[in-house]
Each structure stands twice: as C-alpha cells, then as structure tokens.
mmCIF file of C-alpha atoms and ligand atoms in Angstrom:
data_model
loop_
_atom_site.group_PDB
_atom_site.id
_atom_site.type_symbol
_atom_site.label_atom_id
_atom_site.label_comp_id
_atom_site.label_asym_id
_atom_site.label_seq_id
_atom_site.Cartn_x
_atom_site.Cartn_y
_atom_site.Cartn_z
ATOM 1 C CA UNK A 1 92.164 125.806 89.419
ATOM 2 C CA UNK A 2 95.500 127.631 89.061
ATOM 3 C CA UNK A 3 98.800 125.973 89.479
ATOM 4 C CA UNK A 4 101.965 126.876 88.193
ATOM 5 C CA UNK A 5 101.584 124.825 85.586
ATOM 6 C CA UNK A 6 101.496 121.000 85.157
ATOM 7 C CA UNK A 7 104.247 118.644 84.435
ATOM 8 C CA UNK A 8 102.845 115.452 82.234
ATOM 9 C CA UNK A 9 104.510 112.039 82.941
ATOM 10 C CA UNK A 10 104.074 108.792 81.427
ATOM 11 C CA UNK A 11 103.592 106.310 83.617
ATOM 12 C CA UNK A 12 103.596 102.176 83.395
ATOM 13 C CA UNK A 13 100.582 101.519 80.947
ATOM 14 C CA UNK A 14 101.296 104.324 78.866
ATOM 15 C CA UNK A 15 98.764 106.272 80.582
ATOM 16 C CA UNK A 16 99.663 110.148 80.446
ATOM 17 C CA UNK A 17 99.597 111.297 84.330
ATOM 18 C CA UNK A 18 99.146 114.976 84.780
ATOM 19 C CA UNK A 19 100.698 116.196 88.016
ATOM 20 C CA UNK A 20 100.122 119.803 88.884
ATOM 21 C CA UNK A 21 102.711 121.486 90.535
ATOM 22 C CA UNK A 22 101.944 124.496 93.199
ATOM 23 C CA UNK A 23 104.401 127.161 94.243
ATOM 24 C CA UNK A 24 104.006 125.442 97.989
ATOM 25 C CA UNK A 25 101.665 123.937 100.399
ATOM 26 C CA UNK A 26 99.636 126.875 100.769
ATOM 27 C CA UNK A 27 99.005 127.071 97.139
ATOM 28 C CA UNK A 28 98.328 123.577 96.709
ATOM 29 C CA UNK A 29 95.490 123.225 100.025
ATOM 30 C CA UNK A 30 93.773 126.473 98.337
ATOM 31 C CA UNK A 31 93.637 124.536 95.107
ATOM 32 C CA UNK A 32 92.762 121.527 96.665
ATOM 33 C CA UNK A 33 89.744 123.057 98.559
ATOM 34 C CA UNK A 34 88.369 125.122 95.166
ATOM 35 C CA UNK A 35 88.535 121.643 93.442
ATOM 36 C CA UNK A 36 86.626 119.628 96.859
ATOM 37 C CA UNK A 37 84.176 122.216 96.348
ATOM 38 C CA UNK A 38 83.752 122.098 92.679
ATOM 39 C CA UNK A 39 83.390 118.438 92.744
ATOM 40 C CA UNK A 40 80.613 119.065 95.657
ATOM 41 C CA UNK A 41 78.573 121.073 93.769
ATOM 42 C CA UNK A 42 78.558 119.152 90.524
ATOM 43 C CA UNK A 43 77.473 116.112 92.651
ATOM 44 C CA UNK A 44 75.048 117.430 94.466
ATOM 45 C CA UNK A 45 73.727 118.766 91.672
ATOM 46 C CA UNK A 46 73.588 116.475 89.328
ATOM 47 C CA UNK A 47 72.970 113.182 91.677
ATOM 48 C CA UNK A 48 71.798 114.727 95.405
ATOM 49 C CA UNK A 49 74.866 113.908 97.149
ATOM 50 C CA UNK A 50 78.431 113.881 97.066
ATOM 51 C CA UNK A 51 80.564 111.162 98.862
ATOM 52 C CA UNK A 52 83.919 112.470 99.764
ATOM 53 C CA UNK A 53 86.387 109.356 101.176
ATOM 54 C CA UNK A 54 89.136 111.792 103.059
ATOM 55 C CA UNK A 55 92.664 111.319 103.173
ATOM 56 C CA UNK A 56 94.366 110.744 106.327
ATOM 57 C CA UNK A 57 97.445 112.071 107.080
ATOM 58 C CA UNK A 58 98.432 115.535 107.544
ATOM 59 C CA UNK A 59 98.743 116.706 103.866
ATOM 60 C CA UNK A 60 95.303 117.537 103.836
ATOM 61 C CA UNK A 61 95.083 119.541 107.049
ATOM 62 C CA UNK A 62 95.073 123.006 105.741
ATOM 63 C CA UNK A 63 93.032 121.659 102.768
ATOM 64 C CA UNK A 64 90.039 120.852 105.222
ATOM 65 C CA UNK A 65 91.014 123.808 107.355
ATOM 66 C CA UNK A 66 90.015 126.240 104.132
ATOM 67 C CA UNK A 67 86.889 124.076 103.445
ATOM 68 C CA UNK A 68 85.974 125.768 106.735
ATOM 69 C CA UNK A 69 86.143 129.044 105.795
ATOM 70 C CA UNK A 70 85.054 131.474 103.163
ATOM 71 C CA UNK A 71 84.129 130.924 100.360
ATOM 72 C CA UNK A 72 84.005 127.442 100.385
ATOM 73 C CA UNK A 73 81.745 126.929 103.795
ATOM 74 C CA UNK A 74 78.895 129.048 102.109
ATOM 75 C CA UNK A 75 79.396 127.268 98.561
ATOM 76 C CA UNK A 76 78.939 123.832 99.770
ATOM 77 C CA UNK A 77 75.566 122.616 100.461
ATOM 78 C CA UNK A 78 77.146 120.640 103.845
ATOM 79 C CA UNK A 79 73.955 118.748 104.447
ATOM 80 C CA UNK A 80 73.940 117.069 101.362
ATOM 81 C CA UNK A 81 77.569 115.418 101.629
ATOM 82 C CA UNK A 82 78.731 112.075 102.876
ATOM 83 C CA UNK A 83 81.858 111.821 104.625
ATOM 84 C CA UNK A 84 84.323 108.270 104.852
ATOM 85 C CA UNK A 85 87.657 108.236 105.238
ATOM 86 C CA UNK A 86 90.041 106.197 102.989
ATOM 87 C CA UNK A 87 91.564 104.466 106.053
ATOM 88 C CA UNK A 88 91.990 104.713 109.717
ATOM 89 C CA UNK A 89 94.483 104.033 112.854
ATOM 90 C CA UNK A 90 92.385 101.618 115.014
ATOM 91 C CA UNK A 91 92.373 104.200 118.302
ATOM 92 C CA UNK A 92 90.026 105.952 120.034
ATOM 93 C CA UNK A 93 88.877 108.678 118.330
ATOM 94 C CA UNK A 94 90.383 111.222 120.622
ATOM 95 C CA UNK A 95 93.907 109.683 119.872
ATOM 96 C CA UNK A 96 96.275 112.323 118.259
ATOM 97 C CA UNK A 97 96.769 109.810 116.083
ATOM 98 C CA UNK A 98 92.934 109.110 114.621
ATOM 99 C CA UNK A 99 92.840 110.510 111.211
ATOM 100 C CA UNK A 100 88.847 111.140 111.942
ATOM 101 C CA UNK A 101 90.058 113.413 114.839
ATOM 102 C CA UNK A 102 91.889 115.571 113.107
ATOM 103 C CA UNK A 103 89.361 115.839 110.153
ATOM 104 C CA UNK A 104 86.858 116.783 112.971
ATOM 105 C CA UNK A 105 88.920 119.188 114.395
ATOM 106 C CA UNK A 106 90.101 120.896 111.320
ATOM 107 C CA UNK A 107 86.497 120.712 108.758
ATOM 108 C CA UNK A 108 83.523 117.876 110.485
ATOM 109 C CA UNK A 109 83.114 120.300 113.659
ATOM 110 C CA UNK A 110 82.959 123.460 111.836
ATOM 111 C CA UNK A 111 80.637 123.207 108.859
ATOM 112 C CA UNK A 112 76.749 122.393 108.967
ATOM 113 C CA UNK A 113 77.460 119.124 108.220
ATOM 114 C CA UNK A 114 74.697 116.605 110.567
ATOM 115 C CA UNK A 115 76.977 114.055 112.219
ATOM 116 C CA UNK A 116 74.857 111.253 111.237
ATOM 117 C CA UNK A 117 76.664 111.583 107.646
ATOM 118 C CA UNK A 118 80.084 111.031 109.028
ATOM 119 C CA UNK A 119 81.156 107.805 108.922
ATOM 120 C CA UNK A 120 84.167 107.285 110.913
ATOM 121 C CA UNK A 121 85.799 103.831 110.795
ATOM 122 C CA UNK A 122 85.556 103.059 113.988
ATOM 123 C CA UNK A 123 87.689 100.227 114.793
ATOM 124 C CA UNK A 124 89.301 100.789 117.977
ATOM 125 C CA UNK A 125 87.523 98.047 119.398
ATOM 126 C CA UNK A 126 87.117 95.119 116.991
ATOM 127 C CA UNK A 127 89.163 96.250 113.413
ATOM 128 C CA UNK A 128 87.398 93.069 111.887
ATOM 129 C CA UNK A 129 84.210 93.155 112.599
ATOM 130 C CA UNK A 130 84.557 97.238 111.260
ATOM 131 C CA UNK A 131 85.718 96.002 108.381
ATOM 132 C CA UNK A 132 82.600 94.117 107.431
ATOM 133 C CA UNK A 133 80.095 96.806 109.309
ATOM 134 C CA UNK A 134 81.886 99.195 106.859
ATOM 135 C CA UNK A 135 81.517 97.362 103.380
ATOM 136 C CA UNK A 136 78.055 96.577 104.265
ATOM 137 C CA UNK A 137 77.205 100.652 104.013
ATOM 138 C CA UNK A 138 79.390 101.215 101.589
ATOM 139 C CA UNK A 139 77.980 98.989 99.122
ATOM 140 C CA UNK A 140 74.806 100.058 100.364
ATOM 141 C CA UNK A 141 75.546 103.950 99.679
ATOM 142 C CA UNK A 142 76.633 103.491 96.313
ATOM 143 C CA UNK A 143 73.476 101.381 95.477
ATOM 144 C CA UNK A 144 72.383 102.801 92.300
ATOM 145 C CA UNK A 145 75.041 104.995 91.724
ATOM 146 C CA UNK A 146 76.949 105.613 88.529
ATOM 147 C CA UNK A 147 80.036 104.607 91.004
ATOM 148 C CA UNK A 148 81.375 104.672 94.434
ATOM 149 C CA UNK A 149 82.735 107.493 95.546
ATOM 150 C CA UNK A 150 82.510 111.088 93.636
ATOM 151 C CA UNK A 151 85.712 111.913 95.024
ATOM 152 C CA UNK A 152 88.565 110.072 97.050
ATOM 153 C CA UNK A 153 91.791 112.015 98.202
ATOM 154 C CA UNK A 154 94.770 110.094 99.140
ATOM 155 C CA UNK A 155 97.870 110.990 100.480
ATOM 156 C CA UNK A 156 101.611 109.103 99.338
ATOM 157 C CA UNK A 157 103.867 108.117 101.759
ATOM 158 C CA UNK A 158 107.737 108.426 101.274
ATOM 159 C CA UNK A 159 107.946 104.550 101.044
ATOM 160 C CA UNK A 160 105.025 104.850 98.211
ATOM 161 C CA UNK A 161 102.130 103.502 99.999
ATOM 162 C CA UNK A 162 98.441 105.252 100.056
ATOM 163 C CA UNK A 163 95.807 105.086 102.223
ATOM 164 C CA UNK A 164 96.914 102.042 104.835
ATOM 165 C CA UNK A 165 98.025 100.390 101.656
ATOM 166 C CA UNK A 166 101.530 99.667 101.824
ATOM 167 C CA UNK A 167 103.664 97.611 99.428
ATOM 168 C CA UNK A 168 103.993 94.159 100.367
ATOM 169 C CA UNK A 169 101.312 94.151 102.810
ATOM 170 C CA UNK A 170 98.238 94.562 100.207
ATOM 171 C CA UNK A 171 94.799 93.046 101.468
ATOM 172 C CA UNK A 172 92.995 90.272 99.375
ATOM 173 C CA UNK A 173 91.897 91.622 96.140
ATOM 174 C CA UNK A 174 87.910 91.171 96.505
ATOM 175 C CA UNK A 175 87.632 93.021 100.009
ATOM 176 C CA UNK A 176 86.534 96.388 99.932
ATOM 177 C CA UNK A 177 87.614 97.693 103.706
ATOM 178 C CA UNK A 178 90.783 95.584 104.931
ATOM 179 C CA UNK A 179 92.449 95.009 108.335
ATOM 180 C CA UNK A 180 96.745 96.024 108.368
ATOM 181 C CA UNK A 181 99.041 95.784 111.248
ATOM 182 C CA UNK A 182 102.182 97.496 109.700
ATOM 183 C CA UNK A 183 105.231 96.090 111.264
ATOM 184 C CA UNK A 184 105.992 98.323 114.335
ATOM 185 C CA UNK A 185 103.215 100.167 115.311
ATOM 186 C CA UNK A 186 101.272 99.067 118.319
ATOM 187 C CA UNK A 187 97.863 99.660 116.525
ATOM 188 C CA UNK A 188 96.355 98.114 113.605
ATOM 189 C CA UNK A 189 94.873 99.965 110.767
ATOM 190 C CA UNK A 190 91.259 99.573 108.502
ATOM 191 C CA UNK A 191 91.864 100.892 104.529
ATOM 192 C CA UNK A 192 90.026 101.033 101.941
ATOM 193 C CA UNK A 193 91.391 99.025 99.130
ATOM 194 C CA UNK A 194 91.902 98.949 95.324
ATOM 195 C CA UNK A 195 88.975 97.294 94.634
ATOM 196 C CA UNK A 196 86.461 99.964 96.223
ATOM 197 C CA UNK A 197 88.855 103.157 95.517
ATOM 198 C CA UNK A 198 88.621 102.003 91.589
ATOM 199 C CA UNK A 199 84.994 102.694 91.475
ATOM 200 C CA UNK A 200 85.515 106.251 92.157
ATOM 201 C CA UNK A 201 84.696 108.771 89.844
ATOM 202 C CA UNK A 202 88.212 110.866 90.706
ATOM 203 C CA UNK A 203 91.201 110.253 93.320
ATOM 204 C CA UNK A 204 93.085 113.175 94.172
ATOM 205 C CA UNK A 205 96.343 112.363 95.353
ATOM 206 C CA UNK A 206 98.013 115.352 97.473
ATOM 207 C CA UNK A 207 101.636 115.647 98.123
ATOM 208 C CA UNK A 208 103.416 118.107 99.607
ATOM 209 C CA UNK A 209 107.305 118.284 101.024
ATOM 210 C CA UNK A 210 111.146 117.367 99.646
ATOM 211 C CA UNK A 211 110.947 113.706 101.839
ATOM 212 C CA UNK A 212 107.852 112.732 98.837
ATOM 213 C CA UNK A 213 110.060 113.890 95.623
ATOM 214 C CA UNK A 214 111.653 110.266 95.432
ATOM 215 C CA UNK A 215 108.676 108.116 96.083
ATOM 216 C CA UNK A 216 106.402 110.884 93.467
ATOM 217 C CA UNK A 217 108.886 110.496 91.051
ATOM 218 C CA UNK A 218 109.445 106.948 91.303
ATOM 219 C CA UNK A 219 105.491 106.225 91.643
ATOM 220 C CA UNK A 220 104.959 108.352 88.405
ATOM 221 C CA UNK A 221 107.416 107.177 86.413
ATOM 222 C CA UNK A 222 107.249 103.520 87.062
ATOM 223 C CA UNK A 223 110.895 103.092 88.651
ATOM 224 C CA UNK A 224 110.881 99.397 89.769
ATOM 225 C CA UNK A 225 111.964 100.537 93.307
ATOM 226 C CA UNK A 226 108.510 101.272 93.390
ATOM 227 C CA UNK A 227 106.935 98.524 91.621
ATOM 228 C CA UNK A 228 105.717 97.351 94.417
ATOM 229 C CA UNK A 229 103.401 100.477 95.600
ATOM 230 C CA UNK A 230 99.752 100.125 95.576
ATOM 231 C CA UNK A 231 99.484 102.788 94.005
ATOM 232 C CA UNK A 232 99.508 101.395 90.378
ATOM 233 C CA UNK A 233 96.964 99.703 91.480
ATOM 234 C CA UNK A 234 94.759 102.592 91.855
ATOM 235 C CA UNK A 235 93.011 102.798 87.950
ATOM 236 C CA UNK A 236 89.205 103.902 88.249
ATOM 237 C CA UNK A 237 87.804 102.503 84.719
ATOM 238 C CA UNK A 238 85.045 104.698 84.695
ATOM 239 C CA UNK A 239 87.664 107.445 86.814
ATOM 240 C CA UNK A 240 89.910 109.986 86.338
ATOM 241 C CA UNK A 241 93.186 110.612 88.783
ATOM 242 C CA UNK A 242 94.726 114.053 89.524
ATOM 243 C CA UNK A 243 97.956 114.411 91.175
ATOM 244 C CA UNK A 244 98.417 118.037 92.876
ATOM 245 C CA UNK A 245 101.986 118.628 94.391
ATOM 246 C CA UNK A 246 103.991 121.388 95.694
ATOM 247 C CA UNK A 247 107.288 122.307 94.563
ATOM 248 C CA UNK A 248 109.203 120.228 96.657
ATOM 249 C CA UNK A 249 107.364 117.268 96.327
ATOM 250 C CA UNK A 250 107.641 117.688 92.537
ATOM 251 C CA UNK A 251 111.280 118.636 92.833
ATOM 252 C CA UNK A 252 112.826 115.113 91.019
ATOM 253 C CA UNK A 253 110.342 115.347 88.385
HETATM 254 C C1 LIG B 1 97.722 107.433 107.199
HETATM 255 C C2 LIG B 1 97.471 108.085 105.873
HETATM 256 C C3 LIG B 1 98.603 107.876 104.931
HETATM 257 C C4 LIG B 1 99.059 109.256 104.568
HETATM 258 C C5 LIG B 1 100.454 109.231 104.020
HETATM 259 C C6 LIG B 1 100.977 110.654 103.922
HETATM 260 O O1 LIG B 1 96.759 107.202 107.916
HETATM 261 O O2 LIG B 1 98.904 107.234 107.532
HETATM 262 O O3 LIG B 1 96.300 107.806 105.318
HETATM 263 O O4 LIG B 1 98.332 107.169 103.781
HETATM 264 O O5 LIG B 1 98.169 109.810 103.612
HETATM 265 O O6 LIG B 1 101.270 108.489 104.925
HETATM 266 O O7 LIG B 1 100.988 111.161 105.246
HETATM 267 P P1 LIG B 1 101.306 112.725 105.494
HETATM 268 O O8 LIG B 1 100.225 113.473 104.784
HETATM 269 O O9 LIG B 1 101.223 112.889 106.986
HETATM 270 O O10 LIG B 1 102.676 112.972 104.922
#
C-alpha cells in the first residue's frame, strides 16, 4: 500500500502509532480498498472466511464504492466473507441515516456477496433485545477462531468518539453490542464495544478532512482534552491498529 509516507507518533502507553498519511481522500479510499482486499484474501485463505465489522459514517463511502469495482470485485472471493457493522442508528433500514443503507448501496448490493452473510444490526424496533440477538452470533461466529473479527474499520469523530462510542457515554465494560442514546438525536444507537473490537486481529481507523486534524492529533498524542475518547480503549492484545489519513486530517500532526 502506497501512501505518502507515514508519520510515527507515540501515544499514551508508549506504544509507537503509525499513521499513514495520503495526498487526499481519493488516495486514502484506494488504499483503504487494496488493504480490505488484502486482508480478505489472507483470511480466506488461511481460515475460510473473513469477517469484516464496517465502519459507519461516510469516510468509508468511496472505500466500499472501489471494493465494487475492478480489481478488487474479481479479487475477493465475496461468498466467503461475513459482513457486521461496528455500530448502527436504530432506523429503518431505508433511513438516509442507516449506516447498513449506505453500505448496501455503495458495496452489499453490488458484489456476489449472498445476503444471508450480512448482518445488519437491526434495531429499529427493539435496540435491546438487538443487542443481545447480536452478541449471541457474534460469539457464535468467532467460535473457534484465533479472534473475533479479521478486520474492523472505524471511523473518528471530531469530538474523538468511534463507532457509537462516545466519551462519557461508554457502555458497561463486559457487553459486547451496547445500546446509546446520544444527547440530541431522536434515535438511539447499537455499537460494538471495546471489549469485542479488542479481539480483532486489525482495526483500521480512516480519517479524512481538516474538522478531524484536532481530535487525530489529540487522540494520537494523548492530549488530555481527549482523555476521555474511547478510543484508547481500543488495544487488540493479539491485534494490530493502522491509522490511514489524508492530508488534512493529518494536518496538526
Ligand atoms: C456513526 C459512525 C461514526 C463515524 C464517525 C465519523 O454511525 O456515526 O460510525 O463513528 O465513523 O462519526 O463519521 P464521518 O465518516 O461521517 O465523518
């Protein structure tokens, strides 16, 4: 994968952080699809099956808009892939504002991929009863599996939350898929949390645009304005995390 070269930053812990940093968006969804399909094949190959939690958002749009297309539609072996999503808005899945409708728009309805292996969190009805419904499979999908997920991507709001994760509204530690109403909006939201993203084998955070360079910056380099995102709580022990961000994004670092 080719960026225009990566920027390492320490982070809390010590940990060295490699972000790589991509001329623009364009750049950064074409490296972000080679790396989606990389990860696919290496799966599938080596275990049968590759389960890809999405981001939501609209970071990844052209990301899954390129998985459509050449060459990545013809390298991926579609029917062997499992799709979640790292969290959802609990509305229909028509809604403009489902993150499963526009992953189905952009990637679900245009590769060979059987619907059966798309599991959409579906809590416009009853978010808590979801919730469970959605642990149950997931534990039973990663059933004897090296870990959970073989890749996660996850998106970074500007106020440093991921997923539906958002600082000072984290779920209880031990749950896997949580319930969030977020102050102001007029729907509740499923995530996945900490403790199931951490079994994943890699978590790609995407993040593109100038409104992300304070909260990427901050995130990355530990500022205690955002101590509080649950972001540092994202550390797969048996993982790895990438960071992949445009210019802009990466403009404070
Ligand atoms: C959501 C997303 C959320 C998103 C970030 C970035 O459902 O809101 O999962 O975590 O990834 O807010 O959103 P954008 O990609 O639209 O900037």
């Amino acid at each position: 994968m080719s960026g225009n070269g990566a920027t390492g930053e320490e982070v809390p812990g010590g940990r060295q952080v490699r972000v790589e940093v991509f001329p623009d968006g364009e750049a950064l969804s074409e490296a972000a699809a080679a790396l989606v399909a990389a990860q696919a094949t290496e799966a599938i190959r080596a275990r049968g099956r590759f389960l890809w939690a999405l981001a939501g958002g609209r970071t990844p749009t052209r990301t899954y808009a390129r998985l459509a297309e050449l060459p990545y539609r013809e390298q991926i072996d579609w029917g062997r892939v499992e799709i979640f999503f790292g969290d959802e808005r609990c509305v229909p899945p028509e809604d403009p504002l489902s993150n499963y409708r526009l992953a189905k728009e952009m990637l679900l309805s245009r590769v060979p991929l059987p619907m059966t292996q798309v599991h959409r969190l579906a809590c416009e009805s009853d978010p808590e009863e979801e919730a469970g419904r959605y642990e149950a499979l997931l534990r039973l999908m990663f059933q004897g599996r090296p870990w959970g997920f073989d890749l996660a991507l996850l998106g970074l709001g500007a106020d440093g939350h991921t997923a539906s994760l958002f600082p000072g509204l984290l779920p209880p530690a031990n749950t896997w898929v949580a319930v969030v109403a977020r102050p102001g909006e007029s729907f509740r939201r499923l995530t996945l949390t900490p403790a199931v993203l951490n079994l994943s084998r890699l978590l790609v955070f995407l993040v593109t645009g100038r409104d992300k360079a304070p909260a990427l910056r901050a995130v990355l380099t530990g500022e205690e304005a955002m101590a509080a995102s649950p972001v540092h709580q994202l550390r797969p022990p048996a993982g790895e995390i990438r960071w992949l961000a445009d210019q802009e994004a990466a403009a404070l670092l």
